[in-house]
mmCIF file of C-alpha atoms in Angstrom:
data_model
loop_
_atom_site.group_PDB
_atom_site.id
_atom_site.type_symbol
_atom_site.label_atom_id
_atom_site.label_comp_id
_atom_site.label_asym_id
_atom_site.label_seq_id
_atom_site.Cartn_x
_atom_site.Cartn_y
_atom_site.Cartn_z
ATOM 1 C CA ALA A 199 -197.301 -115.832 -227.490
ATOM 2 C CA GLY A 200 -199.528 -112.910 -227.250
ATOM 3 C CA SER A 201 -201.152 -111.634 -230.427
ATOM 4 C CA GLY A 202 -199.733 -108.679 -232.009
ATOM 5 C CA SER A 203 -201.229 -105.250 -232.300
ATOM 6 C CA SER A 204 -201.822 -103.398 -235.674
ATOM 7 C CA VAL A 205 -201.390 -99.792 -236.216
ATOM 8 C CA ALA A 206 -203.134 -98.188 -239.587
ATOM 9 C CA LEU A 207 -201.423 -95.002 -240.586
ATOM 10 C CA GLN A 208 -202.679 -92.631 -243.414
ATOM 11 C CA THR A 209 -200.173 -91.329 -245.788
ATOM 12 C CA GLU A 210 -200.488 -87.425 -246.691
ATOM 13 C CA PRO A 211 -203.009 -86.673 -249.361
ATOM 14 C CA GLN A 212 -201.576 -85.439 -252.870
ATOM 15 C CA VAL A 213 -203.205 -82.444 -254.366
ATOM 16 C CA PHE A 214 -202.741 -81.969 -258.323
ATOM 17 C CA ALA A 215 -203.711 -78.418 -259.598
ATOM 18 C CA GLU A 216 -203.727 -77.313 -263.359
ATOM 19 C CA LEU A 217 -203.001 -73.544 -263.721
ATOM 20 C CA ALA A 218 -204.442 -71.144 -266.326
ATOM 21 C CA ARG A 219 -203.358 -67.709 -267.349
ATOM 22 C CA GLY A 220 -205.481 -65.109 -265.526
ATOM 23 C CA ARG A 221 -205.950 -61.217 -265.850
ATOM 24 C CA GLN A 222 -203.207 -58.797 -266.230
ATOM 25 C CA ARG A 223 -202.337 -57.103 -262.944
ATOM 26 C CA PRO A 224 -202.809 -53.370 -262.444
ATOM 27 C CA LEU A 225 -199.963 -51.305 -264.111
ATOM 28 C CA ASP A 226 -199.067 -47.626 -264.691
ATOM 29 C CA LEU A 227 -197.072 -47.097 -267.654
ATOM 30 C CA VAL A 228 -195.537 -44.270 -269.168
ATOM 31 C CA VAL A 229 -193.953 -44.807 -272.831
ATOM 32 C CA CYS A 230 -191.168 -42.153 -273.821
ATOM 33 C CA MET A 231 -190.830 -42.006 -277.765
ATOM 34 C CA ASP A 232 -187.588 -40.591 -279.296
ATOM 35 C CA SER A 233 -188.248 -38.210 -281.958
ATOM 36 C CA SER A 234 -184.804 -36.880 -282.650
ATOM 37 C CA MET A 235 -183.132 -36.585 -285.764
ATOM 38 C CA SER A 236 -180.809 -39.338 -285.311
ATOM 39 C CA VAL A 237 -183.919 -41.732 -285.179
ATOM 40 C CA GLY A 238 -185.390 -40.837 -288.244
ATOM 41 C CA PRO A 239 -188.787 -40.899 -289.745
ATOM 42 C CA GLN A 240 -188.717 -44.585 -290.609
ATOM 43 C CA GLU A 241 -187.834 -45.784 -287.138
ATOM 44 C CA PHE A 242 -190.201 -43.286 -285.652
ATOM 45 C CA ALA A 243 -192.780 -44.967 -287.629
ATOM 46 C CA ARG A 244 -191.772 -48.596 -286.777
ATOM 47 C CA SER A 245 -191.744 -47.365 -283.035
ATOM 48 C CA THR A 246 -195.487 -46.081 -283.594
ATOM 49 C CA ASP A 247 -196.245 -49.578 -285.134
ATOM 50 C CA PHE A 248 -194.591 -51.498 -282.113
ATOM 51 C CA LEU A 249 -196.434 -49.403 -279.643
ATOM 52 C CA ARG A 250 -199.807 -49.853 -281.397
ATOM 53 C CA HIS A 251 -198.963 -53.489 -280.808
ATOM 54 C CA ILE A 252 -198.425 -52.725 -277.116
ATOM 55 C CA VAL A 253 -201.821 -50.849 -276.706
ATOM 56 C CA GLU A 254 -203.914 -53.410 -278.492
ATOM 57 C CA MET A 255 -202.572 -56.265 -275.984
ATOM 58 C CA LEU A 256 -203.137 -54.270 -272.883
ATOM 59 C CA GLU A 257 -205.958 -55.198 -270.743
ATOM 60 C CA MET A 258 -207.746 -52.048 -269.572
ATOM 61 C CA PRO A 259 -208.678 -50.498 -266.950
ATOM 62 C CA ALA A 260 -206.324 -52.700 -265.242
ATOM 63 C CA VAL A 261 -203.487 -51.041 -267.116
ATOM 64 C CA ARG A 262 -203.264 -47.310 -267.337
ATOM 65 C CA MET A 263 -200.807 -45.573 -269.834
ATOM 66 C CA GLY A 264 -199.425 -42.351 -271.189
ATOM 67 C CA ILE A 265 -197.286 -41.453 -274.101
ATOM 68 C CA ILE A 266 -194.497 -38.806 -274.264
ATOM 69 C CA ARG A 267 -192.774 -37.756 -277.373
ATOM 70 C CA PHE A 268 -189.330 -36.234 -276.906
ATOM 71 C CA HIS A 269 -186.319 -34.596 -278.513
ATOM 72 C CA HIS A 270 -184.786 -31.301 -277.256
ATOM 73 C CA GLY A 271 -188.444 -30.847 -275.848
ATOM 74 C CA VAL A 272 -190.919 -32.773 -274.304
ATOM 75 C CA HIS A 273 -194.480 -33.161 -275.624
ATOM 76 C CA GLU A 274 -197.342 -35.163 -273.776
ATOM 77 C CA ALA A 275 -198.798 -36.937 -276.791
ATOM 78 C CA ALA A 276 -201.379 -38.943 -274.744
ATOM 79 C CA PRO A 277 -202.380 -38.121 -270.952
ATOM 80 C CA MET A 278 -202.510 -41.184 -268.555
ATOM 81 C CA CYS A 279 -205.716 -43.132 -269.525
ATOM 82 C CA MET A 280 -207.152 -46.554 -269.096
ATOM 83 C CA ASP A 281 -209.035 -46.719 -272.458
ATOM 84 C CA GLN A 282 -207.628 -48.442 -275.532
ATOM 85 C CA GLU A 283 -209.597 -46.541 -278.105
ATOM 86 C CA THR A 284 -208.369 -43.056 -276.646
ATOM 87 C CA LEU A 285 -204.845 -44.168 -276.747
ATOM 88 C CA LEU A 286 -205.219 -45.159 -280.217
ATOM 89 C CA GLU A 287 -206.765 -41.958 -281.480
ATOM 90 C CA HIS A 288 -204.051 -40.079 -279.703
ATOM 91 C CA MET A 289 -201.387 -42.230 -281.561
ATOM 92 C CA ASP A 290 -203.131 -41.541 -284.870
ATOM 93 C CA ALA A 291 -202.321 -37.882 -284.191
ATOM 94 C CA LEU A 292 -198.293 -38.837 -283.527
ATOM 95 C CA ARG A 293 -195.928 -37.439 -286.167
ATOM 96 C CA PHE A 294 -192.196 -37.320 -286.432
ATOM 97 C CA ASP A 295 -190.851 -34.033 -285.132
ATOM 98 C CA PRO A 296 -187.146 -33.861 -285.383
ATOM 99 C CA GLY A 297 -184.648 -32.311 -282.798
ATOM 100 C CA GLU A 298 -181.898 -33.084 -280.596
ATOM 101 C CA THR A 299 -181.660 -35.950 -277.995
ATOM 102 C CA SER A 300 -182.381 -34.941 -274.475
ATOM 103 C CA MET A 301 -183.723 -37.936 -272.725
ATOM 104 C CA ALA A 302 -183.183 -36.594 -269.067
ATOM 105 C CA PRO A 303 -186.191 -34.177 -269.301
ATOM 106 C CA ALA A 304 -188.463 -36.947 -270.624
ATOM 107 C CA LEU A 305 -187.540 -39.448 -267.919
ATOM 108 C CA HIS A 306 -188.424 -36.695 -265.441
ATOM 109 C CA ARG A 307 -191.764 -36.027 -266.845
ATOM 110 C CA ALA A 308 -192.414 -39.664 -266.801
ATOM 111 C CA GLY A 309 -191.712 -39.765 -263.157
ATOM 112 C CA ALA A 310 -193.991 -36.895 -262.450
ATOM 113 C CA LEU A 311 -196.800 -38.599 -264.455
ATOM 114 C CA LEU A 312 -196.390 -41.660 -262.181
ATOM 115 C CA GLU A 313 -196.285 -39.554 -258.839
ATOM 116 C CA GLY A 314 -200.023 -38.845 -259.692
ATOM 117 C CA GLY A 315 -200.864 -42.445 -260.096
ATOM 118 C CA ARG A 316 -203.069 -44.965 -258.331
ATOM 119 C CA SER A 317 -202.864 -45.406 -254.753
ATOM 120 C CA GLY A 318 -201.867 -48.936 -253.485
ATOM 121 C CA LEU A 319 -199.415 -51.588 -254.862
ATOM 122 C CA VAL A 320 -199.767 -50.778 -258.250
ATOM 123 C CA LYS A 321 -196.627 -51.636 -260.269
ATOM 124 C CA GLN A 322 -195.045 -48.813 -262.402
ATOM 125 C CA ALA A 323 -192.894 -48.874 -265.271
ATOM 126 C CA VAL A 324 -191.315 -46.497 -268.074
ATOM 127 C CA LEU A 325 -190.866 -47.818 -271.464
ATOM 128 C CA VAL A 326 -188.291 -45.765 -273.587
ATOM 129 C CA LEU A 327 -188.084 -46.375 -277.346
ATOM 130 C CA THR A 328 -184.738 -44.801 -278.477
ATOM 131 C CA ASP A 329 -181.760 -45.148 -280.583
ATOM 132 C CA GLY A 330 -179.804 -44.641 -277.306
ATOM 133 C CA ARG A 331 -177.653 -41.705 -277.965
ATOM 134 C CA PRO A 332 -178.835 -38.948 -275.654
ATOM 135 C CA ASN A 333 -176.934 -35.517 -275.733
ATOM 136 C CA ASP A 334 -177.225 -35.420 -271.941
ATOM 137 C CA PRO A 335 -175.696 -38.715 -270.757
ATOM 138 C CA ALA A 336 -174.984 -37.625 -267.076
ATOM 139 C CA ALA A 337 -178.371 -35.936 -266.549
ATOM 140 C CA THR A 338 -180.065 -39.066 -268.206
ATOM 141 C CA GLU A 339 -178.411 -41.564 -265.834
ATOM 142 C CA ALA A 340 -179.305 -39.497 -262.797
ATOM 143 C CA GLU A 341 -182.977 -39.107 -263.679
ATOM 144 C CA ALA A 342 -182.699 -43.171 -264.622
ATOM 145 C CA GLU A 343 -181.253 -43.843 -261.091
ATOM 146 C CA ALA A 344 -183.981 -41.533 -259.418
ATOM 147 C CA LEU A 345 -186.886 -43.700 -261.160
ATOM 148 C CA LYS A 346 -185.320 -46.806 -260.276
ATOM 149 C CA SER A 347 -184.802 -45.812 -256.773
ATOM 150 C CA ARG A 348 -188.507 -45.354 -256.524
ATOM 151 C CA GLY A 349 -189.085 -48.939 -257.559
ATOM 152 C CA ILE A 350 -190.247 -48.061 -261.323
ATOM 153 C CA VAL A 351 -189.214 -50.586 -263.806
ATOM 154 C CA LEU A 352 -187.397 -49.016 -266.320
ATOM 155 C CA VAL A 353 -187.376 -50.888 -269.997
ATOM 156 C CA PHE A 354 -185.530 -49.724 -273.366
ATOM 157 C CA VAL A 355 -186.200 -50.659 -276.931
ATOM 158 C CA HIS A 356 -183.386 -49.823 -279.186
ATOM 159 C CA LEU A 357 -184.324 -48.231 -282.670
ATOM 160 C CA GLY A 358 -182.179 -48.327 -285.634
ATOM 161 C CA PHE A 359 -179.624 -50.469 -287.343
ATOM 162 C CA GLU A 360 -176.282 -49.224 -285.671
ATOM 163 C CA ALA A 361 -174.846 -51.346 -282.925
ATOM 164 C CA ARG A 362 -176.317 -50.567 -279.433
ATOM 165 C CA GLY A 363 -173.857 -49.340 -277.106
ATOM 166 C CA PRO A 364 -173.507 -49.853 -273.423
ATOM 167 C CA GLU A 365 -175.469 -46.896 -272.243
ATOM 168 C CA LEU A 366 -178.905 -48.614 -272.358
ATOM 169 C CA GLY A 367 -177.818 -51.627 -270.182
ATOM 170 C CA ARG A 368 -176.621 -48.952 -267.429
ATOM 171 C CA LEU A 369 -180.245 -47.101 -267.490
ATOM 172 C CA ALA A 370 -182.190 -50.029 -267.614
ATOM 173 C CA SER A 371 -183.406 -51.990 -264.662
ATOM 174 C CA ALA A 372 -181.481 -54.970 -263.853
ATOM 175 C CA PRO A 373 -180.839 -57.366 -265.207
ATOM 176 C CA ALA A 374 -180.244 -55.372 -268.391
ATOM 177 C CA GLU A 375 -180.855 -58.576 -270.541
ATOM 178 C CA ARG A 376 -184.385 -58.569 -269.551
ATOM 179 C CA HIS A 377 -184.890 -55.135 -269.963
ATOM 180 C CA VAL A 378 -183.269 -53.830 -273.201
ATOM 181 C CA PHE A 379 -184.819 -55.045 -276.302
ATOM 182 C CA GLU A 380 -184.121 -54.498 -280.159
ATOM 183 C CA LEU A 381 -186.921 -53.452 -282.287
ATOM 184 C CA GLN A 382 -186.836 -56.227 -284.818
ATOM 185 C CA ASP A 383 -190.428 -57.431 -285.627
ATOM 186 C CA PRO A 384 -192.977 -55.122 -283.868
ATOM 187 C CA ALA A 385 -195.293 -57.696 -283.107
ATOM 188 C CA SER A 386 -192.972 -60.473 -281.591
ATOM 189 C CA THR A 387 -190.856 -57.583 -279.833
ATOM 190 C CA SER A 388 -194.047 -56.250 -278.089
ATOM 191 C CA SER A 389 -194.853 -59.580 -276.664
ATOM 192 C CA GLU A 390 -191.222 -59.863 -275.248
ATOM 193 C CA VAL A 391 -191.330 -56.266 -273.860
ATOM 194 C CA LEU A 392 -194.911 -56.569 -272.125
ATOM 195 C CA HIS A 393 -193.442 -59.915 -270.463
ATOM 196 C CA ALA A 394 -190.670 -57.860 -268.820
ATOM 197 C CA MET A 395 -193.244 -55.068 -267.561
ATOM 198 C CA LEU A 396 -196.660 -57.068 -266.972
ATOM 199 C CA GLU A 397 -197.530 -59.453 -264.189
ATOM 200 C CA VAL A 398 -200.415 -61.997 -264.811
ATOM 201 C CA ALA A 399 -202.412 -63.816 -262.290
ATOM 202 C CA LEU A 400 -202.647 -67.431 -262.550
ATOM 203 C CA THR A 401 -205.972 -69.220 -261.745
ATOM 204 C CA ILE A 402 -206.687 -72.782 -261.008
ATOM 205 C CA ARG A 403 -208.460 -74.520 -264.079
ATOM 206 C CA ARG A 404 -209.110 -77.893 -262.126
ATOM 207 C CA ALA A 405 -207.922 -79.391 -258.994
ATOM 208 C CA LYS A 406 -207.601 -83.325 -258.181
ATOM 209 C CA CYS A 407 -206.915 -84.784 -254.734
ATOM 210 C CA ASN A 408 -205.645 -88.140 -254.095
ATOM 211 C CA ILE A 409 -206.795 -89.392 -250.168
ATOM 212 C CA GLY A 410 -203.846 -91.114 -248.754
ATOM 213 C CA SER A 411 -203.850 -94.573 -248.353
ATOM 214 C CA TYR A 412 -204.030 -96.698 -245.099
ATOM 215 C CA GLU A 413 -200.863 -98.839 -244.295
ATOM 216 C CA SER A 414 -200.812 -101.477 -241.488
ATOM 217 C CA PHE A 415 -198.128 -102.469 -239.267
ATOM 218 C CA ARG A 416 -197.918 -105.331 -236.735
#
């Protein structure tokens, strides 16, 4: 009988990678703070504390942020900037100024601020801190839809102790359960909200490659 031939085959190599958290990706963010009578000074102070946690966790200049305070009027409390100290200084000057809740003009102003944003594929978001009871619901819904049609992420944080109605879920980006939050503990809530808005790059901490083995067949 003739001798058999053998063939050596190499199996595919396997690569294992350990990922690590990288830097925050660029984001243009406008925060709209409700200063209406229904919010009240205590909840406005809590929202300011929450916002301070947000600012301190942002990596600038990758993130650019501005602040709007609104009631029946709209006040640009902090222009769009990429410096934490500057934002915190503007926040120190924030005061509760009671009025009626007109949310549509604030959303419109937020959209205008983002129109002058950075070029390229920079993610844009609007964060609204409110008790969720606008006096102009139809106009507010129209402005929210206009923002979302531009690809802007719309996130809401509900203030106060009254039960949240369905309005914020309709206004926010979908799915609502990932874009509408209750302001409970400012520190923990700020982490959850940032997770909904920010994208973080992943880097490879270490990698290992197992070279494939040879198998013989006769």
